[in-house]
Coordinates of C-alpha atoms (C1' of nucleotides) in Angstrom, one line a residue:
Chain A
M1 CA 66.1 68.8 56.9
I2 CA 68.3 69.3 59.9
E3 CA 69.7 65.9 59.5
T4 CA 72.9 65.9 57.4
P5 CA 74.2 62.4 56.7
A6 CA 77.8 62.1 55.7
T7 CA 76.9 61.8 52.1
A8 CA 74.1 64.2 51.2
P9 CA 74.3 67.7 52.4
S10 CA 71.0 69.3 53.5
L11 CA 69.1 71.5 51.1
E12 CA 69.4 75.2 51.5
D13 CA 67.0 76.4 54.2
P14 CA 67.3 79.9 55.4
D15 CA 65.5 79.2 58.6
M16 CA 67.5 76.1 59.5
A17 CA 68.7 75.8 63.0
H18 CA 72.4 75.3 63.6
D19 CA 73.0 71.6 62.9
P20 CA 73.1 70.1 66.4
L21 CA 75.4 67.4 65.2
R22 CA 77.9 70.0 64.1
P23 CA 79.5 71.4 67.3
L24 CA 79.1 75.1 68.0
P25 CA 82.5 76.7 68.2
L26 CA 81.9 79.1 71.1
P27 CA 85.0 81.3 70.7
S28 CA 83.8 82.0 67.2
V29 CA 80.3 82.8 68.3
R30 CA 81.7 85.1 70.9
R31 CA 83.6 87.1 68.3
L32 CA 80.6 87.6 66.0
P33 CA 79.3 90.7 67.9
L34 CA 82.7 92.3 67.4
Y35 CA 82.4 91.9 63.7
L36 CA 78.8 93.1 63.8
R37 CA 79.7 96.2 65.6
Y38 CA 82.5 97.0 63.1
L39 CA 80.3 96.1 60.1
K40 CA 77.7 98.6 61.2
E41 CA 80.4 101.3 61.3
V42 CA 81.5 100.2 57.8
E43 CA 77.9 100.4 56.6
A44 CA 77.5 103.8 58.2
E45 CA 80.5 105.0 56.2
G46 CA 78.7 103.9 53.1
R47 CA 81.1 101.1 52.0
E48 CA 79.1 98.4 50.4
S49 CA 81.6 95.6 50.7
V50 CA 84.3 94.6 53.1
S51 CA 87.0 91.9 53.2
C52 CA 88.2 89.7 56.0
T53 CA 91.6 91.2 55.8
H54 CA 90.1 94.6 56.4
I55 CA 88.0 93.4 59.4
A56 CA 90.9 91.5 60.8
E57 CA 93.2 94.5 60.6
H58 CA 90.7 96.7 62.4
L59 CA 90.1 94.3 65.2
N60 CA 93.6 93.1 65.5
L61 CA 92.8 89.5 64.7
G62 CA 94.0 87.0 62.1
S63 CA 92.3 87.3 58.7
I64 CA 91.9 83.5 58.4
Q65 CA 90.2 83.4 61.8
V66 CA 87.8 86.1 60.7
R67 CA 87.0 84.2 57.5
K68 CA 86.4 80.9 59.4
D69 CA 84.2 82.7 61.9
L70 CA 82.1 84.3 59.2
A71 CA 81.8 81.0 57.4
L72 CA 79.7 79.8 60.3
T73 CA 76.9 81.9 59.0
D74 CA 77.0 80.2 55.6
I75 CA 77.5 83.5 53.8
V76 CA 79.6 83.4 50.7
G77 CA 81.9 86.1 49.6
R78 CA 83.5 87.0 46.3
P79 CA 87.2 86.6 45.7
K80 CA 89.0 89.9 45.3
I81 CA 85.9 91.8 46.6
G82 CA 85.0 90.4 49.9
F83 CA 81.5 90.4 51.4
E84 CA 78.6 92.6 50.8
T85 CA 78.4 94.7 54.0
R86 CA 74.6 94.6 54.4
A87 CA 74.3 90.9 53.6
L88 CA 77.1 90.1 56.1
I89 CA 75.4 92.0 58.8
E90 CA 72.1 90.2 58.2
A91 CA 73.9 86.8 58.0
I92 CA 75.4 87.3 61.5
E93 CA 72.1 88.7 62.9
T94 CA 70.2 85.7 61.5
F95 CA 72.8 83.3 62.8
L96 CA 72.6 84.7 66.3
G97 CA 68.8 85.1 66.2
W98 CA 69.2 88.8 66.8
N99 CA 66.9 89.8 64.1
N100 CA 63.7 88.9 65.8
T101 CA 63.6 90.5 69.2
Q102 CA 63.1 88.4 72.3
E103 CA 61.4 89.9 75.3
A104 CA 62.9 89.3 78.7
F105 CA 62.1 89.8 82.4
L106 CA 64.7 91.0 84.8
V107 CA 64.7 89.9 88.4
G108 CA 66.6 91.9 91.0
V109 CA 66.5 95.7 90.9
G110 CA 69.7 96.4 92.7
S111 CA 72.3 98.7 91.2
L112 CA 73.3 96.3 88.5
G113 CA 69.7 95.5 87.6
H114 CA 69.0 99.2 87.6
A115 CA 71.9 99.8 85.1
L116 CA 70.7 97.0 82.8
L117 CA 67.2 98.4 82.8
G118 CA 68.6 101.7 81.6
Y119 CA 71.0 100.3 79.1
G120 CA 69.9 101.3 75.6
G121 CA 72.1 99.0 73.6
F122 CA 70.2 95.8 74.0
D123 CA 67.9 96.3 71.1
E124 CA 71.0 95.8 69.0
F125 CA 71.1 92.3 70.4
G126 CA 67.5 91.7 69.7
L127 CA 66.8 91.8 73.5
S128 CA 64.1 93.8 75.1
I129 CA 63.7 93.8 78.8
V130 CA 60.0 94.5 79.2
A131 CA 59.6 94.4 83.0
A132 CA 61.5 94.0 86.2
F133 CA 60.7 92.1 89.4
D134 CA 61.9 92.5 93.0
V135 CA 61.0 91.3 96.5
A136 CA 61.4 94.7 98.1
A137 CA 58.1 96.3 98.7
D138 CA 59.5 99.8 98.4
K139 CA 60.7 99.0 94.8
V140 CA 57.6 97.3 93.7
G141 CA 55.2 99.7 92.0
T142 CA 58.0 102.2 91.0
K143 CA 59.2 102.6 87.4
V144 CA 62.9 102.3 86.5
H145 CA 63.8 103.8 83.2
S146 CA 60.1 103.6 82.3
K147 CA 59.9 99.9 83.1
E148 CA 57.6 98.7 85.8
V149 CA 58.9 96.9 88.9
L150 CA 56.4 94.2 89.7
P151 CA 56.1 91.9 92.8
M152 CA 57.6 88.4 92.6
E153 CA 54.1 87.0 93.1
M154 CA 53.2 88.0 89.6
F155 CA 56.3 86.5 88.0
A156 CA 55.3 83.0 87.0
D157 CA 51.9 83.9 85.7
L158 CA 53.2 86.7 83.5
V159 CA 56.0 84.6 82.1
Q160 CA 53.4 82.1 81.0
R161 CA 50.9 84.5 79.7
M162 CA 53.4 86.7 77.8
H163 CA 55.5 83.7 76.7
I164 CA 58.7 85.3 78.0
N165 CA 61.7 83.1 77.2
I166 CA 64.6 85.0 78.7
G167 CA 65.2 85.8 82.4
V168 CA 67.9 88.3 83.4
L169 CA 69.2 87.4 86.8
T170 CA 70.6 90.2 88.9
V171 CA 69.7 89.2 92.4
P172 CA 72.1 88.8 95.3
A173 CA 74.1 85.6 95.2
A174 CA 72.1 84.1 98.1
A175 CA 68.8 84.3 96.1
A176 CA 70.3 83.3 92.8
Q177 CA 69.5 79.6 92.7
S178 CA 66.0 79.9 94.0
V179 CA 65.1 82.6 91.5
A180 CA 66.6 80.5 88.8
D181 CA 64.4 77.6 89.9
L182 CA 61.4 79.9 89.7
M183 CA 62.4 81.0 86.2
V184 CA 62.7 77.4 85.0
K185 CA 59.4 76.4 86.7
S186 CA 57.6 79.3 85.1
G187 CA 58.6 78.1 81.7
M188 CA 61.5 80.3 80.7
R189 CA 64.0 78.8 78.3
A190 CA 67.1 80.8 79.0
I191 CA 68.8 82.6 81.9
W192 CA 71.3 85.3 81.6
N193 CA 73.1 85.1 84.9
F194 CA 74.9 88.1 86.3
T195 CA 75.4 86.5 89.7
P196 CA 78.7 84.7 90.6
V197 CA 76.7 81.6 91.4
K198 CA 77.1 78.4 89.4
L199 CA 73.4 77.6 88.7
T200 CA 71.9 74.2 88.6
A201 CA 69.3 73.8 85.9
P202 CA 67.9 71.1 83.6
D203 CA 70.0 70.9 80.5
T204 CA 67.1 71.8 78.3
I205 CA 67.5 75.3 79.7
V206 CA 70.1 77.7 78.3
V207 CA 72.2 79.2 81.1
E208 CA 74.8 81.8 80.2
D209 CA 77.0 83.4 82.9
V210 CA 78.4 86.9 82.6
R211 CA 81.5 86.2 84.7
M212 CA 82.9 89.6 85.7
A213 CA 85.2 87.9 88.2
A214 CA 86.7 85.7 85.5
S215 CA 87.5 88.8 83.4
F216 CA 89.0 90.6 86.4
A217 CA 91.1 87.5 87.3
V218 CA 92.9 87.7 84.0
L219 CA 93.5 91.4 84.4
A220 CA 94.7 91.0 88.0
K221 CA 97.0 88.2 87.1
R222 CA 98.6 90.0 84.2
L223 CA 98.9 93.2 86.2
S224 CA 100.4 91.4 89.2
D225 CA 103.0 89.7 87.0
L226 CA 103.8 93.0 85.3
L227 CA 104.3 94.8 88.6
K228 CA 106.5 92.1 90.0
R229 CA 108.7 92.2 87.0
H230 CA 109.0 95.9 87.5
Chain B
M1 CA 112.0 71.7 91.5
I2 CA 109.2 72.9 89.3
E3 CA 110.8 72.1 86.1
T4 CA 114.2 71.9 84.4
P5 CA 114.2 73.6 81.0
A6 CA 117.3 73.6 78.9
T7 CA 118.1 77.1 80.1
A8 CA 118.6 77.7 83.8
P9 CA 115.3 77.8 85.8
S10 CA 114.8 80.6 88.3
L11 CA 115.4 79.8 91.9
E12 CA 112.4 79.2 94.2
D13 CA 110.9 82.5 95.1
P14 CA 107.5 82.6 96.8
D15 CA 106.9 86.1 95.4
M16 CA 108.0 85.1 91.9
A17 CA 105.8 86.3 89.0
H18 CA 104.3 83.8 86.8
D19 CA 107.1 82.6 84.5
P20 CA 106.6 84.6 81.4
L21 CA 108.1 81.7 79.3
R22 CA 105.4 79.4 80.6
P23 CA 102.2 80.4 78.8
L24 CA 99.3 81.5 80.9
P25 CA 96.3 79.2 80.3
L26 CA 93.5 81.7 80.3
P27 CA 90.6 79.3 80.6
S28 CA 92.1 78.0 83.8
V29 CA 92.7 81.5 85.2
R30 CA 89.1 82.3 84.4
R31 CA 87.9 79.4 86.5
L32 CA 90.0 80.2 89.5
P33 CA 87.4 82.8 90.9
L34 CA 84.8 80.0 90.7
Y35 CA 86.9 77.8 92.9
L36 CA 87.7 80.7 95.3
R37 CA 84.0 81.4 95.8
Y38 CA 83.2 77.8 96.6
L39 CA 86.2 77.4 98.8
K40 CA 85.1 80.3 100.9
E41 CA 81.8 78.6 101.4
V42 CA 83.6 75.4 102.4
E43 CA 85.7 77.4 104.8
A44 CA 82.6 79.1 106.3
E45 CA 81.2 75.6 106.9
G46 CA 84.3 74.9 108.9
R47 CA 85.7 72.1 106.7
E48 CA 89.5 72.3 106.9
S49 CA 90.2 70.3 103.8
V50 CA 88.6 69.7 100.4
S51 CA 89.3 67.5 97.4
C52 CA 89.3 68.2 93.7
T53 CA 86.6 65.6 93.3
H54 CA 84.4 67.5 95.7
I55 CA 85.0 70.9 94.1
A56 CA 84.4 69.5 90.7
E57 CA 81.2 67.9 91.7
H58 CA 79.9 71.1 93.2
L59 CA 80.8 73.2 90.1
N60 CA 79.8 70.6 87.6
L61 CA 83.3 70.3 86.1
G62 CA 85.8 67.4 85.6
S63 CA 87.9 66.7 88.6
I64 CA 91.1 66.4 86.5
Q65 CA 90.5 69.8 85.2
V66 CA 90.1 71.2 88.6
R67 CA 93.3 69.5 89.7
K68 CA 95.2 70.9 86.8
D69 CA 93.8 74.4 87.3
L70 CA 94.8 74.4 91.0
A71 CA 98.3 73.1 90.1
L72 CA 98.8 76.5 88.4
T73 CA 99.2 78.0 91.9
D74 CA 101.9 75.5 92.8
I75 CA 100.0 74.3 95.8
V76 CA 100.5 70.7 96.8
G77 CA 97.8 68.5 98.2
R78 CA 97.8 65.3 100.1
P79 CA 96.6 62.0 98.5
K80 CA 93.4 60.7 100.1
I81 CA 92.9 64.0 102.0
G82 CA 92.9 66.8 99.4
F83 CA 93.9 70.4 100.0
E84 CA 93.9 72.4 103.1
T85 CA 91.0 74.8 102.6
R86 CA 92.6 78.0 103.9
A87 CA 96.0 77.3 102.2
L88 CA 94.2 76.8 98.9
I89 CA 92.3 80.0 99.2
E90 CA 95.5 81.8 99.9
A91 CA 97.3 80.1 97.0
I92 CA 94.7 81.2 94.5
E93 CA 94.5 84.8 95.9
T94 CA 98.3 85.1 95.8
F95 CA 98.4 83.7 92.3
L96 CA 95.8 86.2 91.1
G97 CA 97.3 89.0 93.1
W98 CA 94.0 89.5 94.9
N99 CA 95.6 89.6 98.4
N100 CA 97.1 93.0 98.1
T101 CA 94.4 95.4 97.1
Q102 CA 94.8 97.6 94.0
E103 CA 93.1 101.0 93.9
A104 CA 91.3 102.0 90.7
F105 CA 89.7 105.0 89.1
L106 CA 86.4 104.7 87.2
V107 CA 85.7 106.9 84.3
G108 CA 82.1 107.4 83.1
V109 CA 79.4 107.7 85.7
G110 CA 76.5 106.5 83.6
S111 CA 74.1 103.8 84.8
L112 CA 76.8 101.0 84.5
G113 CA 79.5 103.1 86.1
H114 CA 77.0 104.0 88.9
A115 CA 76.3 100.3 89.4
L116 CA 79.9 99.4 89.6
L117 CA 80.6 102.2 92.1
G118 CA 77.9 100.7 94.3
Y119 CA 79.0 97.1 94.0
G120 CA 80.3 95.8 97.3
G121 CA 81.9 92.6 96.0
F122 CA 85.1 94.1 94.5
D123 CA 87.1 93.9 97.7
E124 CA 86.9 90.2 97.3
F125 CA 88.9 90.7 94.1
G126 CA 91.4 93.0 95.7
L127 CA 89.9 95.9 93.8
S128 CA 89.0 99.2 95.4
I129 CA 87.5 101.9 93.2
V130 CA 88.5 105.0 95.1
A131 CA 87.1 107.8 92.8
A132 CA 85.1 108.4 89.7
F133 CA 85.5 110.9 86.9
D134 CA 83.0 112.3 84.4
V135 CA 82.8 115.1 81.8
A136 CA 79.3 116.1 82.8
A137 CA 79.3 119.2 85.0
D138 CA 76.2 118.2 86.8
K139 CA 77.8 114.9 88.0
V140 CA 81.1 116.4 89.0
G141 CA 81.1 117.3 92.7
T142 CA 78.5 114.8 93.6
K143 CA 79.1 111.6 95.5
V144 CA 78.0 108.2 94.3
H145 CA 77.9 105.5 96.9
S146 CA 80.3 107.7 99.0
K147 CA 82.8 108.1 96.2
E148 CA 83.5 111.5 94.8
V149 CA 82.9 112.3 91.1
L150 CA 85.8 114.5 89.9
P151 CA 86.3 116.4 86.7
M152 CA 88.4 114.9 83.9
E153 CA 90.9 117.7 84.3
M154 CA 92.1 116.3 87.6
F155 CA 92.5 112.7 86.2
A156 CA 96.0 112.6 84.9
D157 CA 97.5 114.4 87.9
L158 CA 95.7 112.2 90.4
V159 CA 96.7 109.0 88.7
Q160 CA 100.3 110.0 88.9
R161 CA 100.2 111.3 92.4
M162 CA 98.2 108.4 93.8
H163 CA 100.0 105.8 91.7
I164 CA 96.7 104.3 90.4
N165 CA 97.3 101.3 88.2
I166 CA 93.8 100.3 87.1
G167 CA 91.3 102.3 85.1
V168 CA 87.7 101.1 84.9
L169 CA 86.2 102.3 81.6
T170 CA 82.4 102.8 81.6
V171 CA 82.1 105.7 79.1
P172 CA 79.9 105.7 76.0
A173 CA 81.5 103.8 73.1
A174 CA 82.3 107.0 71.2
A175 CA 84.6 108.3 74.0
A176 CA 86.2 104.9 74.8
Q177 CA 89.4 105.1 72.8
S178 CA 90.2 108.7 73.8
V179 CA 89.7 108.0 77.5
A180 CA 91.8 104.8 77.1
D181 CA 94.5 106.9 75.6
L182 CA 94.3 109.3 78.5
M183 CA 94.6 106.4 81.0
V184 CA 97.7 105.2 79.2
K185 CA 99.2 108.6 79.0
S186 CA 98.6 109.2 82.7
G187 CA 100.6 106.1 83.6
M188 CA 98.0 103.5 84.3
R189 CA 99.0 99.9 83.7
A190 CA 95.7 98.2 83.2
I191 CA 92.3 99.0 81.7
W192 CA 89.1 97.1 82.6
N193 CA 87.0 97.8 79.6
F194 CA 83.2 97.6 79.9
T195 CA 82.6 99.3 76.5
P196 CA 82.0 97.3 73.3
V197 CA 85.0 99.0 71.7
K198 CA 88.1 97.1 70.7
L199 CA 90.8 99.4 72.2
T200 CA 94.2 100.2 70.8
A201 CA 96.9 100.4 73.4
P202 CA 100.6 99.7 73.8
D203 CA 101.2 96.0 74.6
T204 CA 102.8 97.0 77.9
I205 CA 99.3 97.9 79.0
V206 CA 97.0 95.2 80.3
V207 CA 93.6 95.5 78.6
E208 CA 90.8 93.2 79.6
D209 CA 87.3 93.5 78.0
V210 CA 84.1 92.5 79.7
R211 CA 82.2 91.4 76.7
M212 CA 78.6 91.3 77.6
A213 CA 77.6 91.1 73.9
A214 CA 79.8 88.0 73.5
S215 CA 78.0 86.3 76.4
F216 CA 74.6 87.2 75.1
A217 CA 75.6 86.0 71.6
V218 CA 76.0 82.5 73.0
L219 CA 72.7 82.7 74.9
A220 CA 70.9 84.0 71.8
K221 CA 72.3 81.4 69.5
R222 CA 71.5 78.5 71.7
L223 CA 68.0 79.8 72.5
S224 CA 67.4 80.5 68.8
D225 CA 68.3 76.9 67.9
L226 CA 66.3 75.6 70.7
L227 CA 63.2 77.4 69.6
K228 CA 63.6 76.4 66.0
R229 CA 63.9 72.8 67.0
H230 CA 60.6 73.2 69.0
Chain C
dT1 C1' 96.6 90.0 33.1
dA2 C1' 98.2 90.2 38.0
dG3 C1' 97.1 90.6 42.5
dA4 C1' 93.9 90.2 46.2
dT5 C1' 90.7 87.5 48.3
dT6 C1' 87.8 83.5 49.1
dG7 C1' 87.0 78.7 50.6
dT8 C1' 89.0 74.4 51.9
dT9 C1' 92.2 71.1 53.3
dA10 C1' 96.3 70.2 56.2
dA11 C1' 99.4 71.3 60.1
dT12 C1' 100.1 73.2 64.5
dC13 C1' 99.0 74.5 68.8
dG14 C1' 96.9 74.5 73.3
dA15 C1' 93.3 72.7 76.4
dT16 C1' 90.9 68.9 78.1
dT17 C1' 90.5 64.3 79.3
dA18 C1' 92.4 59.7 80.2
dA19 C1' 95.6 56.6 82.3
dC20 C1' 98.4 55.3 86.0
dA21 C1' 102.0 55.2 89.5
dA22 C1' 102.8 57.2 94.0
dT23 C1' 101.0 57.9 98.6
dC24 C1' 98.5 58.8 102.7
Chain D
dT1 C1' 95.4 47.1 104.4
dA2 C1' 92.3 49.0 100.8
dG3 C1' 90.5 52.8 98.7
dA4 C1' 90.6 57.5 97.6
dT5 C1' 93.2 61.1 95.9
dT6 C1' 97.2 63.5 94.2
dG7 C1' 100.5 64.6 90.5
dT8 C1' 102.3 63.5 86.1
dT9 C1' 102.6 61.7 81.6
dA10 C1' 100.1 60.4 77.4
dA11 C1' 96.0 60.6 74.3
dT12 C1' 92.3 63.1 72.5
dC13 C1' 89.9 66.8 71.2
dG14 C1' 89.0 71.3 69.3
dA15 C1' 90.6 75.9 67.8
dT16 C1' 93.9 78.5 65.4
dT17 C1' 97.0 79.0 61.9
dA18 C1' 99.2 77.8 57.5
dA19 C1' 99.1 76.4 52.8
dC20 C1' 97.1 76.6 48.4
dA21 C1' 94.0 76.1 44.6
dA22 C1' 90.0 78.6 42.7
dT23 C1' 88.3 82.9 41.1
dC24 C1' 87.0 87.6 40.3

DNA sequence: TAGATTGTTAATCGATTAACAATC
DNA sequence: TAGATTGTTAATCGATTAACAATC
C-alpha cells in the first residue's frame, strides 16, 4: 500500500503515511503551520473557500509555492474557486499528524521549560505536555501551570507505562546529551530539543532542534551589514 | 583578491559589510553558531587548531560543507593543519557582528518574555536585553531577572534616546503587528519575532521569525509517519 | 463566454556534494 | 617524503519559479 512502483500509483488511503521513497521537502513542511494559522482566520471570518493567490498575498509568498506546498497534502482544489477552507485545514492537520494529540514529557523546569509549560498554544499543534521532570529537589513536587514536576527517577517508568512518544528537552546544555540518552532508553520516539547541543541519537529517533541561535545569527548578520552600510 | 567581477570590486576592508551583491547563503549563516559553540569547547580544551574534518565529524555534517561555510568569513586555513581555533572563533563572531554587543528592548512579559529575560546565554550572541515593556499595569514597575518592566508609553522615547536597534517581540499574537509597527516607528532596525504572526514591515527593517511551529511541524510529520509505519 | 485558478511539466536558481590541484 | 587538509572549480541535487493546458 505504501509501496508505489513507477507504474501503478497506490490506491487512495486516507491513513497512508508519507511515502518514505518520496523525499519530504522540509521547507514546504515548515510553511504548512503558516498556512494553517491563516486558514483558521479565514474560517473564523466565515469564508468557505480560499485560493492560493489569496493565501500567498496575505503571507507575502509566491502563489505557485503555496500551491505546491498544499499539494503535499494530496488535497484537490477547484479551478476558479480554490480550496474549501475546512477541508484544507483538515488536510494539513492530517498530513502533519496534528489531529490526534500526542502527549509529551518535558525535562528541565528552568525559565524556558517554565514558559513552555505555560504556553497555551500547543494544543493547536496536537501537542499536550502532561508532566515535567527536574533534578532539583526544590522543584520536584511543585506544580507549574497545573502540571506536576516529578523526580527524574520516575521518568523511564512513566514513559513506558503511559506510552509517551515525545520528550521536550529544556535542560542546561551540559545535561542535554545524557537526558536525551535517557529519553531514548525509556522508549521515546521523538525529542524536541531546545538546547544548543547537537544531540547524538539512533536514527530511528526523530530529533528536531529549535535553533534560536541560528535565527538570531541571521538577524545579527543582516543588522550588522545594515549598520555598516549606514 | 576575493573576486574580480566585471564592475570594480571594493578594496580590502576588514570592517567591510557583507557584499550586498553577493547573496547571503542563509543555511550556511544558520550553521555558524553551531560551529562557534563547538569551537569554544575546542578552545576550552586548549587545542590551538582544528580542521574542518574534525568539526564536521563532531557535528555530523559533511566536511566540505563546513569548509564552504567557514569560507564565508574569509578566514584562511593551513593545509594539513586546519584553522587556528581562536582566529576562527573571532572570524565567525566578526562575520555575524556578535563581537560588539547590541542592546535590545523586549516587549511582552508573558511566560516566554519572562524566560528570555532570564536567559543568560544571549551575551554569547552579542545581545543584551536591557529593559522590558508591557501594557499590564501590574507588571509595570516590577523587575524581572533584574530588568525593569516599563510602561509602553515610555517605549518610543527610550528607543530613540538610547539608540536601541533590536526589538524582541513576545506579545500575544493579536498585538504583534501593532507593536511591530511601534518598533518601526520608534526607529528600531530589527525585530526578533517570537509570535506566530507574519509581520508586515518596510524592507529596510530586518525581521527574523523564530518559528517554533515550523520546527514542531517537522517533528510531528516524521513521528506521525514513523508511528504509521509501526 | 471570459477570466481566474488549478495541477503539471519544464526551466531556473541556489545549496550541497564531488573532484582535484596546491600546499604544509 | 607521504598524507592530510585547504581552496576552488565542476557536478549533482533539490527547491523555487515559470509556463501552460485543463477547467469551473
